[in-house]
PDB file of C-alpha atoms and ligand atoms in Angstrom:
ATOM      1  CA  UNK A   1     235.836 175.866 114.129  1.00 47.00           C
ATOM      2  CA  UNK A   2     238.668 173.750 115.319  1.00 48.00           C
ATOM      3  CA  UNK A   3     242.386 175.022 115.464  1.00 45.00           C
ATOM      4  CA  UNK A   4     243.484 172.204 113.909  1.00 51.00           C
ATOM      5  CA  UNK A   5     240.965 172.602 110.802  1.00 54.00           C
ATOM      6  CA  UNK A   6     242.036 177.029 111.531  1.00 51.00           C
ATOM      7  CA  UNK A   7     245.394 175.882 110.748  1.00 51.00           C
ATOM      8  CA  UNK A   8     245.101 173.393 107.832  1.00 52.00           C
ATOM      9  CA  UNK A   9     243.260 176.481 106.168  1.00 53.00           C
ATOM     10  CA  UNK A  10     246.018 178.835 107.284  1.00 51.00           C
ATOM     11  CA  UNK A  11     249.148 176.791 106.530  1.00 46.00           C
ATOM     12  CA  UNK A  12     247.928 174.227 104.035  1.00 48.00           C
ATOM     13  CA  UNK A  13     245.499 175.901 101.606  1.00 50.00           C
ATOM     14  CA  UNK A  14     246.384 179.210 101.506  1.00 53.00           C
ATOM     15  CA  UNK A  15     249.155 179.111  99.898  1.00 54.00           C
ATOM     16  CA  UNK A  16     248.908 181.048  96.923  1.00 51.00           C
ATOM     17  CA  UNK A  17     249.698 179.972  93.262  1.00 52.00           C
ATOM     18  CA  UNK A  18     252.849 180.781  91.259  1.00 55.00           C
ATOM     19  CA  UNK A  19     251.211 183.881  89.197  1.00 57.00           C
ATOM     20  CA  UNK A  20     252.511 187.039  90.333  1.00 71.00           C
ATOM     21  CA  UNK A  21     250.963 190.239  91.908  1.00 78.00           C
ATOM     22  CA  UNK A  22     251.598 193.146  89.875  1.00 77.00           C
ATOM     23  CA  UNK A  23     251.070 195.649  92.299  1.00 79.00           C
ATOM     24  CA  UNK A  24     250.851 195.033  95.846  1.00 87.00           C
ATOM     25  CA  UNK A  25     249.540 198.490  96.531  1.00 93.00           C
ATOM     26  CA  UNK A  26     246.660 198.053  94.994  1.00 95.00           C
ATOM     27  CA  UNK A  27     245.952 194.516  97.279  1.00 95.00           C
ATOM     28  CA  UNK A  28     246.791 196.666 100.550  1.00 95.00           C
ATOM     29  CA  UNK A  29     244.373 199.219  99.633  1.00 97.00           C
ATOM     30  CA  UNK A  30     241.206 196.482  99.285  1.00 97.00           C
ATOM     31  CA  UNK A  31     242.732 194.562 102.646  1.00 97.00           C
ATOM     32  CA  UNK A  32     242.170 198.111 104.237  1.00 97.00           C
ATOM     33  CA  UNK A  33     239.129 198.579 103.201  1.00 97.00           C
ATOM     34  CA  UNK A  34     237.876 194.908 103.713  1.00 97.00           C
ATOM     35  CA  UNK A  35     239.404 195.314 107.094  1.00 95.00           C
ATOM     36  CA  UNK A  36     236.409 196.853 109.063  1.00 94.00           C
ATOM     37  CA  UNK A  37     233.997 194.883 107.647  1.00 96.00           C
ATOM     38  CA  UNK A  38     232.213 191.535 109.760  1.00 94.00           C
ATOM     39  CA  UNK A  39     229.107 190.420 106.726  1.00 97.00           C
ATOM     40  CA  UNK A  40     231.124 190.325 103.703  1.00 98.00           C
ATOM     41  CA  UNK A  41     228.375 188.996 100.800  1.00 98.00           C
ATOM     42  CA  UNK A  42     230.777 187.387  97.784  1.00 98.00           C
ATOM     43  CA  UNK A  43     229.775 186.656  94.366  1.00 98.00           C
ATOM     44  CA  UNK A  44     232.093 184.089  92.159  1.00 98.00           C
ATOM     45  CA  UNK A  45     232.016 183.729  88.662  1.00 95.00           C
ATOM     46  CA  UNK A  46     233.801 181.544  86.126  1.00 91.00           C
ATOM     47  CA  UNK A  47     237.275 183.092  86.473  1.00 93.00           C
ATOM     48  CA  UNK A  48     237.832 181.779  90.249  1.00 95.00           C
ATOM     49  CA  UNK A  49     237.396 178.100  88.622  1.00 93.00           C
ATOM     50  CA  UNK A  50     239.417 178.660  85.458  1.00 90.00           C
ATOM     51  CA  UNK A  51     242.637 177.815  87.908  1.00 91.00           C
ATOM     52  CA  UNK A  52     240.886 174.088  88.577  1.00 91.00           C
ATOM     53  CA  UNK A  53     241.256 173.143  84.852  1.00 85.00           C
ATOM     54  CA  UNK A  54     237.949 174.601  83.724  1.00 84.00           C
ATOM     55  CA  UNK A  55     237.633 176.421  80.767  1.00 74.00           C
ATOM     56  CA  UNK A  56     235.598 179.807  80.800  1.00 67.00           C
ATOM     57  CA  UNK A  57     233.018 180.758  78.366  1.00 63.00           C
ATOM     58  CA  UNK A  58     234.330 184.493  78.261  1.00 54.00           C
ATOM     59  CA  UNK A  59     237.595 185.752  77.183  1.00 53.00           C
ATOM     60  CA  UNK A  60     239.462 189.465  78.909  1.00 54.00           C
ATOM     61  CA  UNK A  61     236.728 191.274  76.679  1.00 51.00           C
ATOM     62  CA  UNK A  62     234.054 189.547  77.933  1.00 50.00           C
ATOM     63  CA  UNK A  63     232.784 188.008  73.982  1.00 54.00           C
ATOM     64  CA  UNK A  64     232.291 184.249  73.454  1.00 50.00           C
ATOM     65  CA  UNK A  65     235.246 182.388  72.825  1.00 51.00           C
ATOM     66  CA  UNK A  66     233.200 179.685  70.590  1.00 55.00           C
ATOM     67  CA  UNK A  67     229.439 178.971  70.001  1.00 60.00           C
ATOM     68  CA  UNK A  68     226.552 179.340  71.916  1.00 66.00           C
ATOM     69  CA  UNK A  69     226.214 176.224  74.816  1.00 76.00           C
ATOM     70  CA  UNK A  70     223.106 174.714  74.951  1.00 83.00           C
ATOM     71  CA  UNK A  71     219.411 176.425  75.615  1.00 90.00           C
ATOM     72  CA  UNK A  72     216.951 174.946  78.034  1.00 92.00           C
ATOM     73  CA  UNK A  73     214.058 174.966  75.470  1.00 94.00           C
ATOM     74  CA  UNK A  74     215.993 172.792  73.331  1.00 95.00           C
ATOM     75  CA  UNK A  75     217.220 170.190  76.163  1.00 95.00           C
ATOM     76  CA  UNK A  76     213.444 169.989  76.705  1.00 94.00           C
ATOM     77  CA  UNK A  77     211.554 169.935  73.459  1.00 95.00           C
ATOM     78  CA  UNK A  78     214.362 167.756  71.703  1.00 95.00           C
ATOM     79  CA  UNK A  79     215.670 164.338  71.574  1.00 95.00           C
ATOM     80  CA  UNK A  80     218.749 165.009  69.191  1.00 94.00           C
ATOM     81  CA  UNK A  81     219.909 167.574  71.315  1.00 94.00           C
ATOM     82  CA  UNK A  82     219.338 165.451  74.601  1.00 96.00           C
ATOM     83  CA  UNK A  83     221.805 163.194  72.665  1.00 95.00           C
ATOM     84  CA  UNK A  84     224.307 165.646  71.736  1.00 92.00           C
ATOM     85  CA  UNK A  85     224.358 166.981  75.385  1.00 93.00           C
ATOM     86  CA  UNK A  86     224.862 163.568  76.867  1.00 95.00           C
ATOM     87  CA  UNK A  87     227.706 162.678  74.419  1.00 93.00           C
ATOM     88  CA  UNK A  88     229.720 165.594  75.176  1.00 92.00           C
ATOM     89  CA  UNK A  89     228.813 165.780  79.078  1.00 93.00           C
ATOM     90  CA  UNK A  90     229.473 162.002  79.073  1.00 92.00           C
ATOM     91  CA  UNK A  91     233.532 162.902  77.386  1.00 91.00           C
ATOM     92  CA  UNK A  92     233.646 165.646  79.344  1.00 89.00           C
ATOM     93  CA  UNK A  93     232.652 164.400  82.678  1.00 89.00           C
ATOM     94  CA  UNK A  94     236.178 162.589  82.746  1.00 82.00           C
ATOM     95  CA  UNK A  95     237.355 165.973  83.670  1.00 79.00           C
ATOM     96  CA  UNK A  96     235.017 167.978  85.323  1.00 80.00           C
ATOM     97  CA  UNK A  97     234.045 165.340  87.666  1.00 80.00           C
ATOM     98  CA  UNK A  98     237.765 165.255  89.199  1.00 84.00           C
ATOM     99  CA  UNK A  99     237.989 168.741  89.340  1.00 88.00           C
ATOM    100  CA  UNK A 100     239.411 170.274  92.863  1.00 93.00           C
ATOM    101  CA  UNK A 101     239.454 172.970  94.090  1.00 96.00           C
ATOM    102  CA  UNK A 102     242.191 176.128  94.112  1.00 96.00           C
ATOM    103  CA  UNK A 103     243.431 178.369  96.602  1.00 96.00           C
ATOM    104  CA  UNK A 104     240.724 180.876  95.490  1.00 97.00           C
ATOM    105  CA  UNK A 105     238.030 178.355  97.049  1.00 97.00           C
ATOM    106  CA  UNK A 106     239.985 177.536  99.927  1.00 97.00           C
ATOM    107  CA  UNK A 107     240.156 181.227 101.187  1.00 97.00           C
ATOM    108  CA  UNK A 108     236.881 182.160 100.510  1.00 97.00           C
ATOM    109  CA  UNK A 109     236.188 178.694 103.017  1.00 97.00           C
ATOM    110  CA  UNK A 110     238.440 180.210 105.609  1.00 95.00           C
ATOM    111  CA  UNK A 111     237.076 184.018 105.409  1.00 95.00           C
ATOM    112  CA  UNK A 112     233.978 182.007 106.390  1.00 96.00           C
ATOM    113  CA  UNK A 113     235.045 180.008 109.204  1.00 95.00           C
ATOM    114  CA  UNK A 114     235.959 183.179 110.693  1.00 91.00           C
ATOM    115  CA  UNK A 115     233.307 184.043 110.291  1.00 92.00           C
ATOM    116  CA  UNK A 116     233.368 187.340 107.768  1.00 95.00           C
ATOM    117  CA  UNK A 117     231.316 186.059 105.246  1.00 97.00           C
ATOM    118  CA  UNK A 118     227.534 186.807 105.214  1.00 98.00           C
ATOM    119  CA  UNK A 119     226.383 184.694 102.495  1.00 98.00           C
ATOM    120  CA  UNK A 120     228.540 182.889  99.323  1.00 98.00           C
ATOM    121  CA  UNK A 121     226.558 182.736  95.743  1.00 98.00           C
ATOM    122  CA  UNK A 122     228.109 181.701  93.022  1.00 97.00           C
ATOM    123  CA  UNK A 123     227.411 180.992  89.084  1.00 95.00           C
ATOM    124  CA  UNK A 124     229.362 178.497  88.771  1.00 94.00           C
ATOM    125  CA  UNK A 125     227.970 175.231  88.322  1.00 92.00           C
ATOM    126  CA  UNK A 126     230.740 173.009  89.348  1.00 91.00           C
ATOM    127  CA  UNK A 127     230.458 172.557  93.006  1.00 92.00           C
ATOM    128  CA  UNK A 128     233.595 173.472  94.011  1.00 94.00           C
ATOM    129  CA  UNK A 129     232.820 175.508  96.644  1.00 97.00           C
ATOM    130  CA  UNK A 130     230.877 172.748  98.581  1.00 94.00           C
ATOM    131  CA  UNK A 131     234.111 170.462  97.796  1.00 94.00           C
ATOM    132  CA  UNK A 132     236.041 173.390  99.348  1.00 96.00           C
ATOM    133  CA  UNK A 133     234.213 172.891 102.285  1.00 97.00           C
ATOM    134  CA  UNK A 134     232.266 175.985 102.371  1.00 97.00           C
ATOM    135  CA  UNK A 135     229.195 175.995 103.947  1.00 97.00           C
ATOM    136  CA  UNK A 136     225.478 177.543 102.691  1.00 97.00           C
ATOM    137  CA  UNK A 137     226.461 178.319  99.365  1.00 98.00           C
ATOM    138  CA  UNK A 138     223.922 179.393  96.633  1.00 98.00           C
ATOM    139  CA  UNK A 139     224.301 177.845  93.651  1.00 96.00           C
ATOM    140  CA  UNK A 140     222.424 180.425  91.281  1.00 95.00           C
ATOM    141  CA  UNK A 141     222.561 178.238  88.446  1.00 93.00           C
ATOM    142  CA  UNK A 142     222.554 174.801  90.393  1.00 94.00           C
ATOM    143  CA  UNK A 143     225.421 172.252  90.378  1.00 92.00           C
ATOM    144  CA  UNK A 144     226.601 169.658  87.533  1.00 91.00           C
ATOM    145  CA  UNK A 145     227.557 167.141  90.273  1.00 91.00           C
ATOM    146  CA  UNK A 146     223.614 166.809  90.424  1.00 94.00           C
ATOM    147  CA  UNK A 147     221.067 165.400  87.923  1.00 96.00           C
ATOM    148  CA  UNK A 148     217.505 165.954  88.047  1.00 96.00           C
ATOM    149  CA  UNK A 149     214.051 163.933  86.609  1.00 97.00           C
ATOM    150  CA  UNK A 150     211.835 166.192  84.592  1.00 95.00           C
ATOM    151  CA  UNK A 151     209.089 163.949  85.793  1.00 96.00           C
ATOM    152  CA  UNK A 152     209.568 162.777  89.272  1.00 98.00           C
ATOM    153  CA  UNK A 153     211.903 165.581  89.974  1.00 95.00           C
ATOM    154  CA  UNK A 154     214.287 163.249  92.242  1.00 97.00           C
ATOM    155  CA  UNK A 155     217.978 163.864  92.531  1.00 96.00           C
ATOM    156  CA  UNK A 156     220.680 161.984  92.229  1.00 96.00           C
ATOM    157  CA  UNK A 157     224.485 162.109  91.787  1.00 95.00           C
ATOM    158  CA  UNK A 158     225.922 162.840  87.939  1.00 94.00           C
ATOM    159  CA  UNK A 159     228.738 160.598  89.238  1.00 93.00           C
ATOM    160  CA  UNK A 160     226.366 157.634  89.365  1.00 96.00           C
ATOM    161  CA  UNK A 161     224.913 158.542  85.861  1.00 97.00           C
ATOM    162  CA  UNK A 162     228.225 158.331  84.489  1.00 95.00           C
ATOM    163  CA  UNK A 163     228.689 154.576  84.491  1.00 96.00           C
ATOM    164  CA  UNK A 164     225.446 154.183  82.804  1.00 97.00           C
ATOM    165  CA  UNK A 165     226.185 156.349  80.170  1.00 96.00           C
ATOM    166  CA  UNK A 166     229.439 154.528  79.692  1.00 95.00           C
ATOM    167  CA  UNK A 167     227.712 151.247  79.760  1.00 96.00           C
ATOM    168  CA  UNK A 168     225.455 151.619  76.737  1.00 95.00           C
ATOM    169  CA  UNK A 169     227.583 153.915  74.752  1.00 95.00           C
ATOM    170  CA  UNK A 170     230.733 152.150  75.018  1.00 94.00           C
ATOM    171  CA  UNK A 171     231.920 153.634  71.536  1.00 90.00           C
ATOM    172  CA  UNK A 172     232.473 156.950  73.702  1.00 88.00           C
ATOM    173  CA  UNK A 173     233.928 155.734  76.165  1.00 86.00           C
ATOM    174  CA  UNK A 174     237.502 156.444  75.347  1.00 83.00           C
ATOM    175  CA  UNK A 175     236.921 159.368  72.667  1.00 82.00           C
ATOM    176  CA  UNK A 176     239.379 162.238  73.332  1.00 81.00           C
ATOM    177  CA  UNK A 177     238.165 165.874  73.578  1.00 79.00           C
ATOM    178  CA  UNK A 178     238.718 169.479  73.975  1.00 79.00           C
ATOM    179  CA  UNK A 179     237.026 170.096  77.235  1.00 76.00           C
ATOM    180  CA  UNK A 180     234.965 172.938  76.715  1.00 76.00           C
ATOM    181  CA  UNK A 181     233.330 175.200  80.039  1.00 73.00           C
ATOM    182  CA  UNK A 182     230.244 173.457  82.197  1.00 75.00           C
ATOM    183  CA  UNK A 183     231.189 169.595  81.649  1.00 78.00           C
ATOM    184  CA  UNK A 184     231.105 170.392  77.819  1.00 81.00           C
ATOM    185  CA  UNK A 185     233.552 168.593  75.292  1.00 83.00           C
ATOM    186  CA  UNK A 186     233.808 169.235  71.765  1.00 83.00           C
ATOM    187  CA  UNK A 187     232.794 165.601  70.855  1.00 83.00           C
ATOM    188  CA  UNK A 188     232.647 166.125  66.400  1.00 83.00           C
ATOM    189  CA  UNK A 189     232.228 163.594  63.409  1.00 81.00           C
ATOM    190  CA  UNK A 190     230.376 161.507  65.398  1.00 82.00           C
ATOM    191  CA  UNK A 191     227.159 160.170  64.967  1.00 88.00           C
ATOM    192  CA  UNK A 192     225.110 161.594  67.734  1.00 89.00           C
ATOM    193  CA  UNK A 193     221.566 159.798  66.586  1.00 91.00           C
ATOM    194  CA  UNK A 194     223.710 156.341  67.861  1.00 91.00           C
ATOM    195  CA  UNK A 195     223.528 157.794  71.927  1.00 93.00           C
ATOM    196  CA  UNK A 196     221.382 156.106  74.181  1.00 96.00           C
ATOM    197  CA  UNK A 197     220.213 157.971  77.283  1.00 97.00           C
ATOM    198  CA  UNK A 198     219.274 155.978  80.364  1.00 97.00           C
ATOM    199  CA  UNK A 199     216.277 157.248  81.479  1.00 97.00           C
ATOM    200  CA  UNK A 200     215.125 157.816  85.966  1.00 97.00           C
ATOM    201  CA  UNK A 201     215.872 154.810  87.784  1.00 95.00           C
ATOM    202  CA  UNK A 202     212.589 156.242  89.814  1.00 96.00           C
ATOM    203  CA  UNK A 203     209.451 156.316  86.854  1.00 98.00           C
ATOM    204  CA  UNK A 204     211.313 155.720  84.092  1.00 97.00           C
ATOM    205  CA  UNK A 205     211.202 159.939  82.738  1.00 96.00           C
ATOM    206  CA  UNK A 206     213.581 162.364  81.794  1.00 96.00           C
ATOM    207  CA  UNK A 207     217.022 163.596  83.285  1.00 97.00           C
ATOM    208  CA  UNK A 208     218.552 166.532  82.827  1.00 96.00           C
ATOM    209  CA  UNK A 209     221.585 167.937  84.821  1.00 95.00           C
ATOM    210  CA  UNK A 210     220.478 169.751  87.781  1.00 95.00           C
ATOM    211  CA  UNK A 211     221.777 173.481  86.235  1.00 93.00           C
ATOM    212  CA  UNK A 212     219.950 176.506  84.760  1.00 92.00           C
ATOM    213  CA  UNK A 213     220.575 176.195  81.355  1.00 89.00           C
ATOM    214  CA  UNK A 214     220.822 179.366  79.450  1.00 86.00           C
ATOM    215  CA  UNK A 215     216.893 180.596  78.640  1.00 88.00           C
ATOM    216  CA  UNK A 216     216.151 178.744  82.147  1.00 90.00           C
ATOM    217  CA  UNK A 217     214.560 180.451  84.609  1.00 91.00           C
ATOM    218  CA  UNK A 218     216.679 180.703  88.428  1.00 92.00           C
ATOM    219  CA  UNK A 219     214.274 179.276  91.108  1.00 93.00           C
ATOM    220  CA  UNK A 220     213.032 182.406  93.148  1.00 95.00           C
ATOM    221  CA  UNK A 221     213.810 180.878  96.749  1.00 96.00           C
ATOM    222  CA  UNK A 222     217.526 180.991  95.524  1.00 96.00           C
ATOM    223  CA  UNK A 223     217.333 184.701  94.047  1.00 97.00           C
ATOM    224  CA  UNK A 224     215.424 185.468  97.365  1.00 97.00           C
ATOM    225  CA  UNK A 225     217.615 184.177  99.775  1.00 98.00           C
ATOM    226  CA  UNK A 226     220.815 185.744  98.015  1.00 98.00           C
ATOM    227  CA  UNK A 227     218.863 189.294  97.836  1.00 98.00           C
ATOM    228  CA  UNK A 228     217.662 189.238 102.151  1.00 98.00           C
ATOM    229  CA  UNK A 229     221.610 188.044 103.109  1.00 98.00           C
ATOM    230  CA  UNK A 230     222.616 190.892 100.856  1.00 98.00           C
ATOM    231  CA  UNK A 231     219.891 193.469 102.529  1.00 98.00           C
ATOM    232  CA  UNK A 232     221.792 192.079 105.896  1.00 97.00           C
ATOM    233  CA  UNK A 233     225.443 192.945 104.688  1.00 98.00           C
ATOM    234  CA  UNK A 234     227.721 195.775 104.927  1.00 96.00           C
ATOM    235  CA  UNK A 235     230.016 195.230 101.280  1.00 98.00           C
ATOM    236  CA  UNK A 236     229.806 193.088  98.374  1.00 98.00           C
ATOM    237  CA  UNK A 237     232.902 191.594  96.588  1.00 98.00           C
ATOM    238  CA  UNK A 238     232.455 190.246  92.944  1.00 98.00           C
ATOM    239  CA  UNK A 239     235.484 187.487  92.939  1.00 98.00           C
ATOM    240  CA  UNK A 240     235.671 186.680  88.722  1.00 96.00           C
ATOM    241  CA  UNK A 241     232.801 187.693  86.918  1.00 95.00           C
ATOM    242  CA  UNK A 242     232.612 189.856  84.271  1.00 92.00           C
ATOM    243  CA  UNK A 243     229.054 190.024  85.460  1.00 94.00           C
ATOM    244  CA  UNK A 244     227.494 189.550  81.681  1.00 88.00           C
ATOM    245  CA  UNK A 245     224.695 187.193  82.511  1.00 85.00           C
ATOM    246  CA  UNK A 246     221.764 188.711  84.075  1.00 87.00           C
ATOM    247  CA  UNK A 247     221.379 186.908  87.049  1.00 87.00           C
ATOM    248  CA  UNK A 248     224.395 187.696  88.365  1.00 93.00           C
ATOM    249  CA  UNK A 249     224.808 191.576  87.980  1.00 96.00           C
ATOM    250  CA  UNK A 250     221.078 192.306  89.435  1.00 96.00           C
ATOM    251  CA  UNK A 251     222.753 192.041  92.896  1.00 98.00           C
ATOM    252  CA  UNK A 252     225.923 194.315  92.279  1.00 98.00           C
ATOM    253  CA  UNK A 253     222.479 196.769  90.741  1.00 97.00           C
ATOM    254  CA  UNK A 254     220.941 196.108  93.895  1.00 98.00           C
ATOM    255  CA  UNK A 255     223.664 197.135  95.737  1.00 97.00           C
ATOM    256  CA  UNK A 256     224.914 200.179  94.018  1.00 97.00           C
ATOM    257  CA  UNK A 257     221.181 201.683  94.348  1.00 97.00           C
ATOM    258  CA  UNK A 258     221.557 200.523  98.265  1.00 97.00           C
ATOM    259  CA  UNK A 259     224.583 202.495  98.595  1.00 96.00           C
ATOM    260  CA  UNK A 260     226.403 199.511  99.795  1.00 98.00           C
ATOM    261  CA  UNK A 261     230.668 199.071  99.979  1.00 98.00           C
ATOM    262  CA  UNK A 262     231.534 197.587  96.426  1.00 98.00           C
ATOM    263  CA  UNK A 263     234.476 196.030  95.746  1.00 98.00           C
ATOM    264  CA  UNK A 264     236.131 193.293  92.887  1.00 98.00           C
ATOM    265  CA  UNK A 265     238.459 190.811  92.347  1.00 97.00           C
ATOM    266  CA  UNK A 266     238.863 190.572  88.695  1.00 96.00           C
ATOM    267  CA  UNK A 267     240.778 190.876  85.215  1.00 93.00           C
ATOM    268  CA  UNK A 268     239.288 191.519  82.450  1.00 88.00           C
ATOM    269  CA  UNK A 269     236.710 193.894  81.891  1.00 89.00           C
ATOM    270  CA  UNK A 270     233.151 193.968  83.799  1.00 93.00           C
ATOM    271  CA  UNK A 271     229.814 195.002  83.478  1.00 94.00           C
ATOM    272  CA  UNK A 272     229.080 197.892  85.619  1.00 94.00           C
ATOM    273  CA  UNK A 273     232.651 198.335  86.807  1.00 94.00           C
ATOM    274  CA  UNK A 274     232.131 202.082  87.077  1.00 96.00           C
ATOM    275  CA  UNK A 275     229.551 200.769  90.133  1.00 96.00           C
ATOM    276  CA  UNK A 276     232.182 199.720  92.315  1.00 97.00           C
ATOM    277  CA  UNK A 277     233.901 201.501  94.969  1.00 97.00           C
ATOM    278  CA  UNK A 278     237.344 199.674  94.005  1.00 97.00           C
ATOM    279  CA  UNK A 279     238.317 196.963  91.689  1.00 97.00           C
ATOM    280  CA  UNK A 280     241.726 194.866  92.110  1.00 97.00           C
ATOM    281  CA  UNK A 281     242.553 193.523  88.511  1.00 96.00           C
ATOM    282  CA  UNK A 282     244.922 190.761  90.170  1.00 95.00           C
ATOM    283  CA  UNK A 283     244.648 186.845  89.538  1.00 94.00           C
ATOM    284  CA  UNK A 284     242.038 185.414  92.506  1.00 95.00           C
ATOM    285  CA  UNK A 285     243.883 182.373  93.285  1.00 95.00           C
ATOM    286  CA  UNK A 286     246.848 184.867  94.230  1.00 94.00           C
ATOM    287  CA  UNK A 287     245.414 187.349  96.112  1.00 96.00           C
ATOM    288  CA  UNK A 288     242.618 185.661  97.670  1.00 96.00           C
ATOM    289  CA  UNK A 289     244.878 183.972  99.945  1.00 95.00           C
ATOM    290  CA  UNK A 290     246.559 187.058 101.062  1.00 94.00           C
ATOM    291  CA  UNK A 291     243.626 188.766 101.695  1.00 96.00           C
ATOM    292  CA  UNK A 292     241.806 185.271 103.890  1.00 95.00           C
ATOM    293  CA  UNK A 293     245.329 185.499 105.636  1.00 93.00           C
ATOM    294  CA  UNK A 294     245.572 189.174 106.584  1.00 93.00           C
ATOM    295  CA  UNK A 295     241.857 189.336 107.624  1.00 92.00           C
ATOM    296  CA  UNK A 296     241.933 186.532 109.428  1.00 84.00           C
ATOM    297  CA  UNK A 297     244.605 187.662 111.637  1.00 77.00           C
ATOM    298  CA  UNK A 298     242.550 190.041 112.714  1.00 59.00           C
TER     299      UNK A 298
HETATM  300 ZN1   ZN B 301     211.771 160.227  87.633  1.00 96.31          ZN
END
């Protein structure tokens, strides 16, 4: 790492947002015991983008806060709900594709240029942590900034499939929406059988955003890489998650029957919080830069 890029991290991005620390106690007790350690493994969940503008799916509690998003079998099997998905992702793309980054993001990128960090998985599927500049990251549940061909299986950006969307659906092109989590928008009273989808520009098949939909299945190599770095690491920090979903609490399991260091960043309540060696109920994107700052000093 460069000092100049050191520095822009130090003086630049980690400057922490307005919210408050309640008790500054508690944050000295996880720096202390975050001190010692070199291969830091860090799970983030939905609450370290809810500073960037995007919504959560959870509330404190952990319940829904509105109805069910979409299911993978559905996407698949189902033209009319292709339609509806494109029609809201297409309204609320106007958002999530500008999306930037917090300081949560931009800590987590300096803890690893210093090289603390053994491996960063996330759930989130907005790619913020490879706009952050962090390197390696697993995207459990892929990345919205991606699509995918059902058929051909080729690539390409969502910000390229935008302007096609807009370009044969100009009646929804300037619709205004509640942006809902994962690219969603509450598009209503509108006629969703009227949506064209372009198809591949490859063969012609199917897109779909590159994500795990809920009832998708993660690809192994992911779960398997995130479960060897963690084998390899000596604490895990959960960094907002309530750790509902599945696929993201079998590795705090995993590392509660490993005996390994256990420690969280989050409000609200948590699944398996009674795992963890210590949990700091602070906002991220205020003491995640105090944390990246302190331990980097060191
Ligand atoms: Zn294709």
């Amino acid at each position: 790492m460069s000092l100049s890029k050191f520095n822009h991290y130090r003086y630049t991005c980690l400057m922490p947002m307005s919210n408050p620390i309640k008790d500054s106690k508690n944050l000295e007790t996880l720096i202390s015991k975050l001190k010692d350690k070199h291969r830091i493994w860090i799970l983030t969940g939905a609450g370290i983008s809810a500073p960037s503008g995007i919504p959560t799916y959870r509330d404190d509690k952990g319940e829904w806060k509105s109805a069910n998003p979409i299911q993978h079998n559905d996407f698949i099997k189902h033209e009319s709900y292709r339609q509806r998905y494109w029609a809201r992702s297409m309204v609320g793309w106007k958002l999530t594709g500008r999306a930037k980054p917090n300081p949560t993001h931009h800590a987590i990128t300096a803890l690893q240029l210093t090289s603390r960090v053994s491996q960063i998985v996330t759930q989130n599927v907005d790619g913020l942590h490879n706009i952050a500049a962090s390197k390696d990251v697993i995207d459990l549940h892929g990345r919205l900034t991606e699509i995918k061909c059902l058929n051909c299986e080729e690539v390409s950006k969502r910000a390229d499939y935008q302007p096609r969307l807009v370009e044969i659906n100009p009646e929804l092109d300037d619709y205004h929406a509640t942006i809902m989590p994962d690219g969603d928008a509450n598009v209503e009273n509108f006629d969703m059988s009227r949506i064209s989808i372009p198809p591949c520009n490859n063969c012609g098949g199917v897109l779909m955003p590159n994500v795990v939909f809920f009832g998708g299945v993660v690809p192994k190599p992911r779960v398997e890489k995130a479960f060897s770095t963690l084998a390899e690491s000596d604490c895990i920090l959960v960094i907002g998650s309530s750790l509902k979903v599945f696929s993201g609490f079998r590795f705090p399991r995993w590392a509660s029957q490993n005996n390994l260091p256990m420690y969280a960043i989050n409000q609200g309540e948590m699944r398996g919080n009674e795992l963890f060696d210590f949990i700091l109920s602070e906002p991220c994107e205020q003491a995640m830069p105090i944390i990246a700052n302190k331990l980097t000093l060191n």
